[in-house]
Amino acid sequence: MEYSKSIVEVIKERTSSRTFDGRKIDEIALRKLSDYIAQINQENKIKGRFVLVRNSGANPEKPVKLGTYGFISGADSFLVGIIDKEEKDALTFGYLFEKIILCATDLGIQTCWLGGTFNKSDFEKTVNLRENEFIPIVSPIGYKRENPRIFETVMRFSIGADKRKAWNELFFEKNNSEPMNEKTIGAYALPLEMVRLGPSASNKQPWRIIHDGQAYHFFLCRTKGYGVMAYDLQKNDMGIAKCHFELSAGELGLKGRWEITGGTEAPDEWEYTATWIAEK
């Protein structure tokens, strides 16, 4: 899609909001968002779909608990991600959902990734949930309340929502023994920084990238005992990283392609996911 501003600005503007001011979302913005979701669904190759749920009927002044991820207040519209119970490609699902999140951000709409377990009754009437489907991801959408509730402030502080790992913890040269130098990596410093700023479940930031020649190998460094169950939240996070890297590289005119190469030498506990091959 064509953004109204730099994708780098959009990524930096995106923050998670659980407290909204109750205002109705601009109809033109909602229409553009709905059209983009329809485009994503049409182009999607995995067994999953995305739905914009409007007018939930909830009292905007009363916080509503959604599944396992806490209370949301002031939002009456939601982005709902639906996936087939047999579909295992959480990485592509997260990649696509983040594209929708960034579209909303560009339209001036605030969001919040909520991953976990959602009661079927939360959205089933609106999304026509089928027997073989479940909902792994939801985002409320709306306009952020200027003074968030104490609950939201405490939660963001407890998980360090605004903190990001340093470059030397995330990005490496040839193997994980040599940290990547932000000042000498060249044009790809910006796409890598956009990966670093990405949202992740409980802010675990599981992405690790090894640069080797023209290749940028993406690995998943799992948090033990976290985020798999019915839906792999940390693979989902890798999809967000892939989205940020690809979109910002494209904006800079950095040509490349995704391949599955098997990666390169890396710690045993890291899981290889994909490789970006930079084209000269």
CSV table of N, CA and C in Angstrom, one decimal, residues 75-141:
chain,number,residue,atom,x,y,z
A,75,ALA,N,-12.9,1.3,23.4
A,75,ALA,CA,-12.8,0.9,22.0
A,75,ALA,C,-14.1,0.1,21.7
A,76,ASP,N,-14.7,0.4,20.5
A,76,ASP,CA,-15.8,-0.4,20.1
A,76,ASP,C,-15.6,-1.1,18.8
A,77,SER,N,-14.3,-1.0,18.3
A,77,SER,CA,-13.9,-1.6,17.0
A,77,SER,C,-12.7,-2.4,17.2
A,78,PHE,N,-12.5,-3.5,16.5
A,78,PHE,CA,-11.4,-4.4,16.7
A,78,PHE,C,-10.9,-5.0,15.4
A,79,LEU,N,-9.6,-5.2,15.3
A,79,LEU,CA,-9.1,-6.1,14.3
A,79,LEU,C,-8.9,-7.5,14.8
A,80,VAL,N,-9.5,-8.5,14.1
A,80,VAL,CA,-9.5,-9.8,14.6
A,80,VAL,C,-8.8,-10.7,13.6
A,81,GLY,N,-7.7,-11.4,14.1
A,81,GLY,CA,-7.0,-12.4,13.2
A,81,GLY,C,-7.6,-13.8,13.5
A,82,ILE,N,-7.9,-14.5,12.4
A,82,ILE,CA,-8.5,-15.8,12.5
A,82,ILE,C,-7.7,-16.8,11.7
A,83,ILE,N,-7.4,-18.0,12.3
A,83,ILE,CA,-6.5,-18.9,11.6
A,83,ILE,C,-7.1,-20.3,11.8
A,84,ASP,N,-6.8,-21.1,10.8
A,84,ASP,CA,-7.3,-22.5,10.8
A,84,ASP,C,-6.5,-23.3,11.9
A,85,LYS,N,-7.1,-24.2,12.6
A,85,LYS,CA,-6.5,-24.9,13.7
A,85,LYS,C,-5.3,-25.8,13.2
A,86,GLU,N,-5.3,-26.1,11.9
A,86,GLU,CA,-4.2,-26.9,11.4
A,86,GLU,C,-3.1,-26.1,10.7
A,87,GLU,N,-3.3,-24.8,10.6
A,87,GLU,CA,-2.3,-23.9,10.0
A,87,GLU,C,-1.2,-23.6,11.0
A,88,LYS,N,0.1,-23.8,10.7
A,88,LYS,CA,1.2,-23.7,11.6
A,88,LYS,C,2.1,-22.5,11.2
A,89,ASP,N,1.8,-21.7,10.2
A,89,ASP,CA,2.6,-20.6,9.7
A,89,ASP,C,2.3,-19.3,10.5
A,90,ALA,N,2.7,-19.3,11.8
A,90,ALA,CA,2.4,-18.1,12.6
A,90,ALA,C,3.3,-17.0,12.1
A,91,LEU,N,4.4,-17.2,11.5
A,91,LEU,CA,5.3,-16.2,11.1
A,91,LEU,C,4.6,-15.3,10.0
A,92,THR,N,4.1,-16.0,9.0
A,92,THR,CA,3.4,-15.3,7.9
A,92,THR,C,2.1,-14.6,8.5
A,93,PHE,N,1.4,-15.2,9.4
A,93,PHE,CA,0.3,-14.6,10.0
A,93,PHE,C,0.6,-13.3,10.7
A,94,GLY,N,1.7,-13.3,11.5
A,94,GLY,CA,2.2,-12.1,12.2
A,94,GLY,C,2.6,-11.1,11.2
A,95,TYR,N,3.3,-11.5,10.1
A,95,TYR,CA,3.7,-10.5,9.1
A,95,TYR,C,2.6,-9.8,8.5
A,96,LEU,N,1.5,-10.5,8.2
A,96,LEU,CA,0.3,-9.9,7.6
A,96,LEU,C,-0.4,-9.0,8.6
A,97,PHE,N,-0.6,-9.5,9.8
A,97,PHE,CA,-1.3,-8.7,10.8
A,97,PHE,C,-0.6,-7.4,11.1
A,98,GLU,N,0.8,-7.4,11.1
A,98,GLU,CA,1.5,-6.2,11.4
A,98,GLU,C,1.4,-5.2,10.2
A,99,LYS,N,1.2,-5.7,9.0
A,99,LYS,CA,0.9,-4.8,7.8
A,99,LYS,C,-0.4,-4.1,8.1
A,100,ILE,N,-1.4,-4.8,8.6
A,100,ILE,CA,-2.7,-4.1,8.9
A,100,ILE,C,-2.5,-3.1,10.0
A,101,ILE,N,-1.8,-3.5,11.0
A,101,ILE,CA,-1.5,-2.6,12.2
A,101,ILE,C,-0.8,-1.3,11.7
A,102,LEU,N,0.1,-1.4,10.8
A,102,LEU,CA,0.8,-0.2,10.3
A,102,LEU,C,-0.1,0.6,9.4
A,103,CYS,N,-0.9,0.0,8.7
A,103,CYS,CA,-1.9,0.7,7.9
A,103,CYS,C,-2.8,1.6,8.8
A,104,ALA,N,-3.3,1.0,9.9
A,104,ALA,CA,-4.1,1.7,10.9
A,104,ALA,C,-3.3,2.9,11.4
A,105,THR,N,-2.1,2.6,11.8
A,105,THR,CA,-1.2,3.7,12.4
A,105,THR,C,-1.1,4.8,11.4
A,106,ASP,N,-0.9,4.5,10.1
A,106,ASP,CA,-0.7,5.6,9.1
A,106,ASP,C,-2.0,6.4,9.0
A,107,LEU,N,-3.2,5.8,9.3
A,107,LEU,CA,-4.5,6.5,9.2
A,107,LEU,C,-4.8,7.2,10.5
A,108,GLY,N,-3.8,7.2,11.5
A,108,GLY,CA,-4.1,7.9,12.7
A,108,GLY,C,-4.8,7.2,13.7
A,109,ILE,N,-4.9,5.8,13.6
A,109,ILE,CA,-5.7,5.0,14.5
A,109,ILE,C,-4.7,4.2,15.4
A,110,GLN,N,-5.0,4.2,16.7
A,110,GLN,CA,-4.1,3.5,17.6
A,110,GLN,C,-4.6,2.0,17.8
A,111,THR,N,-3.6,1.2,18.1
A,111,THR,CA,-3.8,-0.3,18.2
A,111,THR,C,-3.2,-0.9,19.4
A,112,CYS,N,-3.4,-2.2,19.6
A,112,CYS,CA,-2.6,-2.9,20.6
A,112,CYS,C,-2.7,-4.4,20.3
A,113,TRP,N,-1.5,-5.0,20.0
A,113,TRP,CA,-1.4,-6.4,19.8
A,113,TRP,C,-1.9,-7.2,21.1
A,114,LEU,N,-2.9,-8.0,20.9
A,114,LEU,CA,-3.3,-8.9,22.0
A,114,LEU,C,-3.3,-10.3,21.5
A,115,GLY,N,-2.3,-11.1,22.0
A,115,GLY,CA,-2.2,-12.5,21.6
A,115,GLY,C,-2.5,-13.4,22.8
A,116,GLY,N,-3.2,-14.5,22.5
A,116,GLY,CA,-3.5,-15.4,23.6
A,116,GLY,C,-4.7,-16.2,23.4
A,117,THR,N,-5.5,-16.4,24.4
A,117,THR,CA,-6.7,-17.2,24.3
A,117,THR,C,-7.9,-16.3,24.4
A,118,PHE,N,-8.8,-16.4,23.4
A,118,PHE,CA,-10.0,-15.5,23.4
A,118,PHE,C,-11.2,-16.4,23.5
A,119,ASN,N,-12.1,-16.1,24.3
A,119,ASN,CA,-13.4,-16.8,24.4
A,119,ASN,C,-14.1,-16.8,23.0
A,120,LYS,N,-14.6,-17.9,22.6
A,120,LYS,CA,-15.3,-18.0,21.3
A,120,LYS,C,-16.4,-17.0,21.2
A,121,SER,N,-17.1,-16.7,22.4
A,121,SER,CA,-18.2,-15.8,22.4
A,121,SER,C,-17.8,-14.4,22.2
A,122,ASP,N,-16.5,-14.0,22.4
A,122,ASP,CA,-16.1,-12.6,22.3
A,122,ASP,C,-16.5,-12.0,21.0
A,123,PHE,N,-16.2,-12.8,19.9
A,123,PHE,CA,-16.4,-12.3,18.5
A,123,PHE,C,-17.1,-13.2,17.6
A,124,GLU,N,-17.6,-14.4,18.0
A,124,GLU,CA,-18.1,-15.4,17.1
A,124,GLU,C,-19.3,-14.9,16.2
A,125,LYS,N,-20.1,-14.1,16.8
A,125,LYS,CA,-21.3,-13.7,16.1
A,125,LYS,C,-21.0,-12.8,14.9
A,126,THR,N,-19.9,-12.0,15.1
A,126,THR,CA,-19.6,-11.0,14.1
A,126,THR,C,-18.7,-11.6,13.0
A,127,VAL,N,-17.7,-12.5,13.4
A,127,VAL,CA,-16.8,-13.0,12.4
A,127,VAL,C,-17.2,-14.3,11.8
A,128,ASN,N,-18.3,-14.9,12.3
A,128,ASN,CA,-18.8,-16.2,11.8
A,128,ASN,C,-17.7,-17.2,11.9
A,129,LEU,N,-17.2,-17.4,13.1
A,129,LEU,CA,-16.1,-18.3,13.3
A,129,LEU,C,-16.5,-19.7,13.0
A,130,ARG,N,-15.7,-20.4,12.2
A,130,ARG,CA,-16.0,-21.8,11.8
A,130,ARG,C,-15.5,-22.8,12.7
A,131,GLU,N,-15.9,-24.0,12.7
A,131,GLU,CA,-15.6,-25.0,13.6
A,131,GLU,C,-14.1,-25.3,13.6
A,132,ASN,N,-13.4,-25.2,12.5
A,132,ASN,CA,-12.0,-25.5,12.3
A,132,ASN,C,-11.1,-24.3,12.6
A,133,GLU,N,-11.7,-23.1,13.1
A,133,GLU,CA,-10.9,-21.9,13.2
A,133,GLU,C,-10.8,-21.5,14.7
A,134,PHE,N,-9.8,-20.7,15.0
A,134,PHE,CA,-9.7,-20.0,16.3
A,134,PHE,C,-9.1,-18.7,16.1
A,135,ILE,N,-9.2,-17.8,17.2
A,135,ILE,CA,-8.7,-16.5,17.1
A,135,ILE,C,-7.4,-16.4,18.0
A,136,PRO,N,-6.2,-16.2,17.4
A,136,PRO,CA,-5.0,-16.1,18.1
A,136,PRO,C,-4.6,-14.7,18.5
A,137,ILE,N,-5.1,-13.7,17.6
A,137,ILE,CA,-4.7,-12.3,17.7
A,137,ILE,C,-5.8,-11.4,17.6
A,138,VAL,N,-5.9,-10.4,18.4
A,138,VAL,CA,-6.9,-9.3,18.4
A,138,VAL,C,-6.2,-8.0,18.6
A,139,SER,N,-6.7,-6.9,18.0
A,139,SER,CA,-6.3,-5.6,18.4
A,139,SER,C,-7.5,-4.7,18.5
A,140,PRO,N,-7.7,-4.0,19.6
A,140,PRO,CA,-8.7,-2.9,19.6
A,140,PRO,C,-8.1,-1.8,18.8
A,141,ILE,N,-9.0,-1.0,18.2
A,141,ILE,CA,-8.6,0.2,17.5
A,141,ILE,C,-9.4,1.4,17.9
